[in-house]
Amino acid sequence: AQYRTVDEDFFEELEEILIGADVGVSTVMELIDELKDEVKLRNIKDSKDIAPVISEKLAEKLDKSGEDTKLNMQDNQMTVILFVGVNGVGKTTTIGKMAHSFKQEGKRVVMAAGDTFRAGAIEQLEIWGERVGVDVVKQQEGSDPAAVMYDAIQSARAKKADVLLCDTAGRLQNKVNLMKELEKVKRVISREIPNAPHEVLLVLDATTGQNAMTQAKTFGEATDVTGIVLTKLDGTAKGGIVLAIRNELNIPVKLVGLGEGMDDLQPFDADQFVYGLFKELVEAETGEDAEEEADNSSVR
Amino acid sequence: MAFEGLAERLQATFDKMKSRGKVSESDVKEMMREVRLALLEADVNFKVVKKFVNAVKERAVGQEVMKSLTPGQQVIKVVNEELTALMGGEQSKIAQAQKPPTVVMMVGLQGAGKTTTTAKVANFLRKNNNRSPLMAAADIYRPAAIDQLHTLGKQLDMPVFSLGDKEKPVEIAKGAVAQAKEDHQDYVLIDTAGRLHVDEELMGELQDIKEAVNPDEILLVVDAMTGQDAVNVAESFNEQLGLTGVVLTKLDGDTRGGAALSVKSVTNTPIKFAGMGEKVDQLEPFHPERMASRILGM
Ligand SMILES: Nc1nc2c(ncn2[C@@H]2O[C@H](COP(=O)(O)OP(=O)(O)OP(=O)(O)O)[C@@H](O)[C@H]2O)c(=O)[nH]1
Ligand SMILES: Nc1nc2c(ncn2[C@@H]2O[C@H](COP(=O)(O)OP(=O)(O)OP(=O)(O)O)[C@@H](O)[C@H]2O)c(=O)[nH]1
Ligand SMILES: [K+]
Ligand SMILES: [Mg+2]
Ligand SMILES: [Mg+2]
């Protein structure tokens, strides 16, 4: 089989594919430079030898220690997980999915309906509660979300819950008052349980472009985000911005959302994710190769 | 920071070349590189950027810029003009059927803002156009989607048509139109479930609704924070449904909103409204020239 040569055209195409995956121009430029050096160093000539190098370089940026994609679960006390993020990214759905998966592990789960603002938000979480068989602590629409959290902690304690999943209303990171409200929610949790929340998960929609960086920065500053859930990866968007986020802010992706159903949540796999970013380039070639081989065989 | 405006970028480039007096072709090239970077950082799709930059370059090399004493500003002017033209130039209004009710369908990806926008448009029509809309709850999949629309209807004191989540969305849409006729409501706004453009079954469902109620408007609701994928989504929805317009939501955030340009350029349909907040009265007619400046960071 013939492979294309690794030349300027190749790098240009790679650049476009990565930009097209929302990796972001500056990160892409940096990467391409590193790759070019590597290609020189290892004397790589054709594209079949470069795919693993691209993977390696990209994965390096994402998976710094390998271990920290695991959730920080507590052995001897209730684990509290707080979900934050902008509007419509998939916070409530992710909580429903996660409740389901903890439940299947035999854990006792409680969910807190901390979105008291959006129309139908409480009902949405309640339906998830019924669906997966998990209790929901709620107050009326319009009540103080920090008060809901306080309640939820008492109630989850009384129920001897293993895990408390806290929903919050979506908010855009440039809304100062809403970010303050979120800080207060977190503060109330920490006051009740000193080392809680044990995880603050920022939910990011994979279709989001460069604004996700600002989201990570601002939510990070307000709530000390410990990990990212990257949702909606079942579509055609690639979510490449998490690479830049990991690079600049060192926040790891812990989970990915792959659909609307309760089983559509998976641990983040850096290698698989990275391959997804540029597989177009590699697989298109294998396609050509396959065709070429087919042509050859017909000649024979 | 990472997202400098185009004006500052070009100023910096220009400062470098000022000492040399005349603007050369390679200077123009360098300015175009800055234009490209600014647009990419604003999330304009890279293919759209390529076409756009070529168009701008042609005008720039065509003397306008090279002869100018202030080439940086001249480039910005050209970019701004081209961008505004591409964004649609003028503001575009929502359709009104010859014979009421006017039927409007909201479509789009999950979480884009369809349900909220349905309520916002209803409110807008009543307040500004003196119309009486009926909202239809045709999302039978998302947990509590129907409750959400009912709650919004109550907030607005406006009727919501629903048949629960057991009837098919096509039947709900048909029922809503019949109801509107009976009650002399002059708009029917159909809220549909979020779906992926590659989901054949659910896209087929939208086609069925379209066939059944023959909508006057099919509005694609797009999150302004969408990145490079916006073109795929918009192109695909447009091919499968024939869009008549776009609503851009969450523009109250700090995104540059380059998706607006991407969507506009692949669908060639006007962006009719901008969502400016979570509340039902936070909807504005879309202003193409403002959006152009925003994308450029000016
Ligand atoms: N395709 C797909 N859709 C998803 C995924 N996760 C969530 N959704 C859908 O995205 C939409 C928004 O999800 P929500 O869970 O309500 O998002 P949220 O962040 O809680 O939204 P707000 O509370 O309004 O800010 C719903 O239609 C979900 O079904 C995913 O991984 N894939
Ligand atoms: N800040 C802001 N939030 C908005 C805007 N439009 C919608 N939202 C919020 O975005 C989230 C999703 O809105 P929905 O109307 O539920 O979106 P949808 O497209 O109907 O979602 P699905 O039905 O799940 O596909 C909610 O939290 C809304 O309050 C807007 O213009 N600005
Ligand atoms: K979204
Ligand atoms: Mg929610
Ligand atoms: Mg909806």
XYZ file of C-alpha atoms and ligand atoms in Angstrom:
665
model
C 0.000 0.000 0.000
C 1.017 3.565 -0.577
C 0.971 6.145 2.144
C 1.002 9.827 1.608
C 4.134 11.623 2.507
C 4.344 13.771 5.557
C 4.807 17.172 3.993
C 3.457 20.698 4.306
C 0.123 19.610 2.807
C -0.208 16.892 5.362
C 0.365 19.289 8.224
C -2.010 21.803 6.723
C -4.725 19.196 6.578
C -4.012 18.092 10.126
C -4.187 21.706 11.224
C -7.620 22.109 9.647
C -8.930 18.890 11.121
C -7.840 19.852 14.615
C -9.164 23.378 14.297
C -12.377 21.842 12.969
C -12.509 19.758 16.147
C -12.465 22.957 18.271
C -8.990 22.366 19.634
C -8.303 26.077 19.151
C -5.761 27.770 16.920
C -2.995 28.430 19.408
C -2.999 24.895 20.795
C -3.061 23.504 17.269
C -0.107 25.656 16.201
C 1.863 24.573 19.238
C 1.089 20.959 18.485
C 1.992 21.154 14.836
C 5.332 22.727 15.743
C 6.067 19.944 18.206
C 5.063 17.362 15.637
C 7.289 18.841 12.974
C 10.237 18.653 15.353
C 9.396 15.094 16.213
C 9.104 14.140 12.550
C 12.561 15.556 11.909
C 14.010 13.901 14.961
C 12.628 10.468 14.192
C 13.087 10.864 10.478
C 9.464 10.037 9.709
C 8.569 10.028 6.031
C 5.134 8.571 5.572
C 1.860 8.967 7.325
C 1.502 5.477 8.717
C 4.379 6.218 11.066
C 3.072 9.552 12.178
C -0.367 8.511 13.463
C 1.029 7.036 16.696
C 3.167 10.127 17.192
C 0.155 12.403 16.830
C -1.761 10.245 19.295
C 1.100 10.308 21.728
C 1.537 14.087 21.533
C -2.153 14.754 21.944
C -2.635 12.239 24.729
C 0.371 13.698 26.522
C -1.495 16.976 26.748
C -4.589 15.327 28.175
C -3.565 12.495 30.361
C -0.833 13.805 32.551
C -0.876 11.256 35.296
C -3.466 8.777 34.128
C -4.966 8.405 37.589
C -6.934 11.584 37.989
C -9.848 10.660 35.746
C -11.170 8.673 38.715
C -13.804 10.248 40.918
C -12.752 11.142 44.425
C -15.084 8.778 46.279
C -15.074 8.682 50.073
C -14.889 5.346 51.843
C -16.100 6.223 55.311
C -18.444 9.084 54.709
C -20.963 10.404 52.243
C -19.477 11.618 48.960
C -20.901 14.946 47.804
C -20.673 15.903 44.130
C -21.620 19.363 42.939
C -22.497 19.971 39.271
C -21.941 23.353 37.678
C -22.015 24.796 34.180
C -23.693 27.091 31.692
C -27.264 26.656 30.472
C -28.390 23.538 28.696
C -25.111 21.607 28.695
C -26.498 18.484 30.357
C -26.024 18.886 34.126
C -29.360 17.452 35.195
C -29.196 14.587 32.706
C -25.668 13.709 33.804
C -26.820 13.605 37.425
C -29.604 11.217 36.439
C -27.161 8.987 34.589
C -24.652 9.055 37.407
C -27.306 8.275 40.001
C -28.197 5.257 37.916
C -24.652 4.038 37.710
C -23.970 4.468 41.458
C -27.205 2.718 42.200
C -26.141 -0.204 40.074
C -22.955 -0.412 42.120
C -25.204 -0.880 45.123
C -24.732 2.607 46.533
C -27.423 4.612 48.231
C -27.929 7.837 46.300
C -29.774 11.106 46.944
C -30.188 13.954 44.458
C -30.631 17.610 45.420
C -32.852 19.776 43.224
C -30.668 22.867 43.424
C -32.030 24.418 40.229
C -34.930 26.336 41.671
C -34.966 28.816 38.823
C -35.584 27.227 35.427
C -39.126 26.267 34.489
C -39.593 22.528 34.920
C -36.123 21.898 36.368
C -37.354 20.327 39.597
C -39.856 18.122 37.757
C -37.103 17.046 35.369
C -34.921 15.814 38.233
C -37.916 14.144 39.869
C -38.627 12.197 36.691
C -35.002 11.073 36.639
C -35.426 10.086 40.297
C -38.392 7.888 39.439
C -36.658 6.494 36.396
C -33.586 5.293 38.269
C -35.202 4.770 41.673
C -33.439 7.484 43.653
C -34.806 10.029 46.168
C -34.865 13.721 45.326
C -34.693 16.466 47.933
C -36.469 19.580 46.752
C -38.082 22.809 47.793
C -40.419 25.111 45.936
C -39.511 26.775 42.678
C -37.871 30.103 43.434
C -36.445 29.127 46.819
C -32.811 29.677 47.822
C -30.600 26.993 46.275
C -28.198 27.136 49.221
C -31.093 26.302 51.518
C -31.970 23.342 49.309
C -28.407 22.057 49.670
C -28.512 22.442 53.441
C -31.741 20.459 53.529
C -30.418 17.855 51.155
C -27.350 17.217 53.295
C -29.450 16.687 56.438
C -31.849 14.472 54.598
C -29.140 12.447 52.850
C -27.379 11.959 56.185
C -30.577 10.738 57.775
C -31.012 8.307 54.911
C -27.401 7.158 55.351
C -26.706 7.941 51.729
C -23.359 7.038 50.179
C -23.570 9.703 47.520
C -25.284 13.080 47.273
C -25.546 14.558 43.765
C -26.245 18.293 43.719
C -27.886 19.918 40.702
C -27.568 23.648 40.130
C -29.208 26.045 37.695
C -27.360 26.732 34.473
C -25.702 30.143 34.406
C -23.448 31.994 32.029
C -20.070 32.684 33.587
C -20.225 36.429 32.988
C -23.206 36.823 35.337
C -21.451 37.981 38.469
C -24.420 37.634 40.826
C -25.233 34.148 39.654
C -21.612 33.093 40.106
C -21.715 34.525 43.654
C -24.837 32.494 44.299
C -22.967 29.390 43.207
C -20.084 30.192 45.547
C -22.598 30.419 48.354
C -24.073 27.033 47.458
C -20.635 25.527 47.659
C -19.857 27.320 50.915
C -22.968 25.925 52.572
C -21.956 22.415 51.585
C -18.426 22.895 52.932
C -19.738 24.310 56.173
C -21.866 21.226 56.785
C -19.220 18.741 55.684
C -15.719 20.186 55.984
C -14.010 18.451 53.069
C -17.076 18.507 50.814
C -17.932 18.820 48.002
C -15.529 16.030 47.141
C -15.931 16.697 43.464
C -17.055 19.816 41.642
C -17.818 18.717 38.122
C -18.036 21.279 35.365
C -20.339 20.041 32.654
C -19.236 21.101 29.161
C -21.191 20.586 25.971
C -18.923 19.103 23.283
C -20.499 21.353 20.665
C -19.132 24.407 22.471
C -16.309 26.307 20.834
C -13.617 28.497 22.353
C -15.952 29.935 24.989
C -15.544 26.685 26.925
C -12.106 27.940 27.995
C -13.654 30.992 29.644
C -16.271 28.757 31.215
C -13.588 26.535 32.714
C -11.597 29.509 33.945
C -14.479 31.368 35.564
C -16.288 28.378 37.056
C -12.885 27.126 38.176
C -12.169 30.345 40.037
C -15.610 30.434 41.631
C -15.925 26.811 42.695
C -12.550 25.042 42.381
C -13.683 22.686 39.661
C -12.094 19.244 40.082
C -13.142 17.667 36.819
C -15.051 17.961 33.588
C -17.952 15.973 32.194
C -17.927 16.329 28.419
C -21.454 15.743 27.117
C -23.072 15.232 23.707
C -20.115 13.416 22.208
C -22.630 11.221 20.397
C -23.085 13.997 17.828
C -20.566 15.180 15.255
C -18.807 17.694 17.509
C -15.448 16.621 18.876
C -15.012 18.705 22.005
C -11.365 19.454 21.223
C -11.336 22.496 23.497
C -10.800 20.225 26.525
C -7.265 19.774 25.284
C -6.530 23.455 25.670
C -8.347 23.501 28.991
C -6.236 20.666 30.310
C -3.150 22.331 28.982
C -3.809 25.768 30.427
C -5.845 25.086 33.534
C -4.965 21.483 34.243
C -8.563 20.368 34.739
C -9.021 16.724 33.731
C -11.988 15.292 31.882
C -13.458 12.541 34.022
C -16.588 11.430 32.219
C -18.212 11.683 28.825
C -21.888 11.800 27.861
C -22.879 9.815 24.815
C -26.638 10.170 24.640
C -29.812 10.985 26.519
C -30.409 7.592 28.103
C -29.434 6.557 31.626
C -26.650 4.270 30.422
C -25.046 6.863 28.182
C -22.279 7.948 30.537
C -18.739 6.608 30.379
C -15.378 7.181 31.999
C -13.140 9.361 29.872
C -10.646 7.461 27.738
C -7.888 9.808 26.599
C -6.558 7.554 23.832
C -9.960 6.951 22.336
C -10.806 10.640 22.547
C -7.566 11.733 20.972
C -7.898 9.268 18.144
C -11.420 10.594 17.509
C -9.956 14.044 16.956
C -7.887 13.193 13.924
C -9.146 9.799 12.762
C -10.618 11.432 9.648
C -7.121 11.976 8.391
C -5.936 8.453 9.105
C -9.072 6.553 8.214
C -9.563 8.350 4.938
C -6.152 7.045 3.997
C -6.846 3.514 5.051
C -9.938 3.820 2.866
C -7.756 4.800 -0.079
C -5.367 1.998 0.714
C -8.182 -0.493 0.817
C -9.401 0.694 -2.547
C -5.945 0.477 -3.956
C -5.564 -3.034 -2.671
C -8.898 -3.988 -4.176
C -7.758 -2.577 -7.531
C -4.555 -4.536 -7.351
C -6.322 -7.770 -6.573
C -8.692 -7.342 -9.480
C -5.689 -6.973 -11.753
C -4.295 -10.175 -10.401
C -5.718 37.693 26.685
C -6.255 35.069 24.055
C -9.205 36.852 22.504
C -7.884 40.162 21.400
C -10.105 42.113 19.086
C -9.197 42.335 15.445
C -8.619 46.064 15.736
C -5.816 45.601 18.265
C -4.283 42.780 16.277
C -4.205 44.782 13.112
C -2.869 47.797 14.930
C 0.033 45.732 16.201
C 0.742 44.366 12.735
C 0.478 47.819 11.273
C 2.841 49.303 13.849
C 5.456 46.843 12.707
C 5.159 47.850 9.056
C 4.726 51.584 9.627
C 8.424 52.260 9.690
C 8.676 50.984 6.156
C 6.225 53.500 4.717
C 4.384 51.746 1.886
C 2.114 48.744 2.237
C 3.255 45.777 0.218
C 1.418 42.698 -0.887
C 3.126 40.658 1.764
C 1.924 43.162 4.373
C -1.613 42.540 3.188
C -0.962 38.852 3.501
C 0.141 39.306 7.064
C -2.926 41.351 7.866
C -5.080 38.607 6.381
C -3.386 36.133 8.677
C -4.536 38.233 11.609
C -8.068 38.379 10.201
C -8.060 34.613 9.895
C -6.862 34.113 13.464
C -9.415 36.523 14.871
C -12.256 34.775 13.072
C -11.095 31.317 14.093
C -10.813 32.388 17.709
C -14.357 33.702 17.413
C -15.446 30.171 16.371
C -16.239 30.929 12.747
C -15.932 27.649 10.871
C -12.542 27.245 9.199
C -14.032 26.638 5.757
C -16.162 29.742 6.054
C -13.093 31.656 7.219
C -11.117 30.542 4.204
C -13.734 31.766 1.750
C -14.221 34.965 3.643
C -10.542 35.808 3.910
C -10.109 35.250 0.186
C -12.935 37.661 -0.565
C -11.476 40.294 1.738
C -7.995 39.825 0.349
C -9.198 40.401 -3.162
C -10.644 43.743 -2.186
C -7.618 44.623 -0.113
C -5.097 43.889 -2.826
C -7.426 45.640 -5.233
C -5.848 48.910 -4.125
C -8.379 50.035 -1.533
C -6.005 49.130 1.235
C -2.629 49.351 -0.367
C -3.099 52.944 -1.383
C -4.537 53.962 1.934
C -2.656 55.957 4.544
C -4.301 53.913 7.285
C -4.243 50.371 5.947
C -5.119 48.795 9.304
C -8.354 50.733 9.554
C -9.006 50.179 5.891
C -8.761 46.415 6.354
C -11.126 46.580 9.290
C -13.559 48.576 7.203
C -13.451 46.038 4.391
C -13.763 43.126 6.827
C -16.658 44.773 8.598
C -18.503 45.550 5.374
C -18.039 42.050 3.997
C -19.061 40.513 7.302
C -22.175 42.639 7.648
C -23.168 41.822 4.081
C -22.713 38.136 4.803
C -24.680 38.362 8.040
C -27.666 39.503 6.038
C -27.445 43.275 5.932
C -30.919 44.032 7.136
C -33.093 42.853 9.956
C -35.629 40.186 9.031
C -39.102 39.743 10.521
C -41.055 36.657 11.485
C -43.473 35.364 8.834
C -47.180 35.936 8.903
C -49.515 33.645 6.985
C -52.118 35.038 4.595
C -54.663 32.983 6.367
C -54.192 32.465 10.121
C -52.960 30.659 12.015
C -49.302 31.148 11.147
C -47.496 27.940 12.043
C -43.962 28.162 13.435
C -41.780 25.165 14.252
C -38.778 25.344 16.605
C -36.038 22.834 15.871
C -32.471 22.237 16.946
C -29.943 20.320 18.989
C -30.495 19.359 22.615
C -30.296 22.245 25.058
C -30.042 24.983 22.436
C -32.955 26.925 23.917
C -36.009 25.868 21.868
C -38.536 25.674 24.670
C -37.451 28.960 26.213
C -37.428 30.596 22.785
C -40.919 29.292 22.043
C -42.189 31.196 25.065
C -40.104 34.251 24.211
C -41.400 34.418 20.643
C -44.966 33.998 21.887
C -44.448 36.888 24.276
C -42.812 38.966 21.554
C -45.701 38.387 19.138
C -48.280 39.382 21.696
C -46.418 42.428 22.936
C -45.068 43.848 19.702
C -47.403 42.518 17.017
C -50.585 42.312 19.026
C -51.029 38.621 18.198
C -52.485 35.763 20.196
C -50.252 32.695 20.017
C -50.870 29.107 21.049
C -47.843 27.107 22.152
C -47.741 23.397 21.419
C -45.833 20.868 23.541
C -44.512 18.420 20.961
C -41.461 17.270 22.932
C -42.606 13.942 24.351
C -39.092 12.679 25.127
C -37.199 15.008 27.414
C -38.157 14.547 31.059
C -40.568 17.329 32.070
C -40.395 19.169 28.741
C -44.161 19.486 28.777
C -44.156 20.758 32.375
C -41.546 23.288 31.361
C -43.727 24.702 28.589
C -46.809 24.693 30.820
C -44.903 26.628 33.488
C -43.791 29.162 30.896
C -47.371 29.388 29.609
C -48.559 30.138 33.127
C -45.886 32.803 33.573
C -47.101 34.442 30.397
C -50.741 33.679 30.930
C -50.852 32.115 27.513
C -52.437 28.854 26.330
C -50.390 25.686 25.869
C -51.657 22.780 23.816
C -50.575 19.331 24.972
C -51.703 15.736 24.594
C -49.296 14.361 27.179
C -46.321 12.234 26.226
C -48.172 9.238 24.796
C -49.401 10.778 21.544
C -47.038 11.203 18.618
C -45.587 14.676 18.019
C -47.256 14.765 14.587
C -50.651 14.306 16.202
C -49.856 16.970 18.773
C -48.896 19.426 16.022
C -52.049 18.706 14.044
C -54.190 18.941 17.158
C -52.635 22.279 18.051
C -53.341 23.793 14.644
C -56.956 22.575 14.775
C -57.297 24.024 18.261
C -55.873 27.370 17.171
C -58.361 27.565 14.320
C -61.213 26.845 16.646
C -60.089 29.408 19.208
C -59.056 32.017 16.636
C -55.466 32.046 17.789
C -53.359 33.544 15.022
C -49.995 31.845 15.699
C -49.125 28.276 16.605
C -45.623 27.831 18.003
C -44.528 24.208 18.058
C -41.820 23.258 20.557
C -40.072 20.107 19.392
C -37.619 17.843 21.209
C -33.902 18.452 20.849
C -32.212 16.033 18.482
C -28.995 15.376 16.675
C -28.941 16.225 12.977
C -27.596 12.729 12.334
C -30.484 10.998 14.091
C -32.433 9.717 11.093
C -35.476 8.585 12.986
C -35.988 11.817 14.856
C -35.185 13.958 11.823
C -37.820 11.935 9.982
C -40.263 12.846 12.721
C -39.674 16.548 12.038
C -40.255 15.965 8.341
C -43.539 14.280 9.188
C -44.620 17.246 11.291
C -43.658 19.585 8.483
C -45.704 17.604 6.002
C -48.701 17.447 8.327
C -48.983 21.108 9.326
C -47.162 22.918 6.538
C -45.368 25.479 8.722
C -44.783 29.063 7.591
C -41.575 29.216 9.563
C -39.102 26.548 10.556
C -36.663 28.215 12.927
C -33.374 26.573 13.792
C -32.457 27.480 17.359
C -28.686 27.706 17.742
C -26.615 28.214 20.869
C -24.310 31.189 20.243
C -21.464 29.368 21.994
C -21.411 26.608 19.370
C -18.036 25.966 17.820
C -16.888 24.546 14.508
C -19.710 21.992 14.351
C -22.323 24.700 13.759
C -21.966 24.359 9.992
C -22.612 20.619 10.045
C -25.668 21.050 12.209
C -27.128 23.936 10.235
C -26.394 22.412 6.855
C -27.964 19.152 7.857
C -31.102 20.641 9.399
C -31.482 22.856 6.365
C -31.126 20.009 3.892
C -33.588 17.825 5.722
C -36.193 20.436 6.581
C -35.719 23.586 4.555
C -35.207 26.213 7.241
C -36.761 29.665 6.961
C -34.760 31.291 9.725
C -32.460 31.030 12.703
C -32.627 32.125 16.331
C -29.320 32.651 18.098
C -29.556 32.097 21.856
C -27.433 32.908 24.915
C -26.000 36.047 23.377
C -26.073 37.557 26.852
C -22.887 35.585 27.466
C -19.353 36.597 26.548
C -18.908 34.401 23.486
C -17.817 36.061 20.256
C -20.531 34.085 18.492
C -18.769 33.210 15.249
C -21.314 30.423 14.844
C -23.680 33.118 13.604
C -21.558 33.630 10.525
C -21.092 29.909 9.959
C -24.800 29.189 10.194
C -25.770 32.134 8.068
C -23.327 31.284 5.343
C -24.363 27.642 4.991
C -28.125 28.037 5.315
C -28.502 31.384 3.618
C -31.536 32.072 5.774
C -31.847 35.140 7.985
C -31.140 35.156 11.688
C -34.403 36.550 12.993
C -33.997 36.774 16.757
C -31.341 36.925 19.429
C -31.878 35.356 22.853
C -30.504 37.693 25.514
C -31.268 35.917 28.767
C -33.260 33.203 30.465
C -36.384 35.277 31.038
C -39.323 35.276 28.675
C -38.952 38.945 27.776
C -35.261 38.639 26.891
C -35.583 38.288 23.145
C -34.503 40.873 20.591
C -34.735 41.226 16.848
C -31.348 40.276 15.424
C -29.024 43.058 14.242
C -26.548 41.837 11.620
C -24.156 44.780 11.891
C -23.908 44.503 15.667
C -23.125 40.836 15.301
C -20.383 41.576 12.793
C -18.678 43.915 15.257
C -19.059 41.419 18.042
C -17.409 38.630 16.082
C -14.513 40.954 15.347
C -14.277 41.915 19.006
C -15.067 45.560 18.438
N -27.298 13.786 22.576
C -27.073 14.048 23.865
N -27.926 14.832 24.544
C -27.675 15.071 25.848
C -26.559 14.550 26.515
N -26.591 14.992 27.788
C -27.704 15.762 27.906
N -28.374 15.812 26.731
C -29.620 16.543 26.415
O -29.340 17.927 26.485
C -30.497 18.638 26.898
C -30.162 19.497 28.085
O -29.837 18.647 29.170
P -30.058 19.052 30.684
O -29.597 17.913 31.532
O -31.421 19.568 30.904
O -29.015 20.248 30.780
P -28.765 21.235 32.005
O -27.340 21.592 31.961
O -29.281 20.633 33.253
O -29.659 22.463 31.559
P -30.119 23.705 32.455
O -30.453 23.178 33.799
O -31.272 24.285 31.721
O -28.946 24.634 32.475
C -31.561 17.590 27.179
O -32.366 17.445 26.034
C -30.747 16.326 27.396
O -31.483 15.166 27.080
C -25.635 13.730 25.758
O -24.622 13.245 26.235
N -25.961 13.519 24.442
N -28.572 32.965 29.384
C -29.452 32.481 28.510
N -29.972 31.265 28.706
C -30.852 30.794 27.816
C -31.247 31.515 26.662
N -32.133 30.755 25.982
C -32.285 29.619 26.693
N -31.518 29.622 27.797
C -31.334 28.592 28.825
O -30.764 27.455 28.205
C -31.207 26.275 28.852
C -31.837 25.365 27.817
O -33.016 25.990 27.341
P -34.260 25.148 26.805
O -35.258 26.116 26.315
O -34.681 24.161 27.816
O -33.555 24.406 25.592
P -34.189 23.329 24.593
O -33.558 23.542 23.291
O -35.651 23.371 24.663
O -33.647 21.993 25.260
P -34.139 20.490 24.920
O -35.610 20.535 24.833
O -33.607 19.680 26.039
O -33.475 20.156 23.633
C -32.140 26.728 29.925
O -31.400 26.835 31.131
C -32.588 28.090 29.480
O -32.957 28.903 30.553
C -30.652 32.806 26.455
O -30.900 33.506 25.473
N -29.760 33.227 27.406
K -25.735 23.862 24.038
Mg -30.593 21.360 34.656
Mg -37.023 21.878 25.045
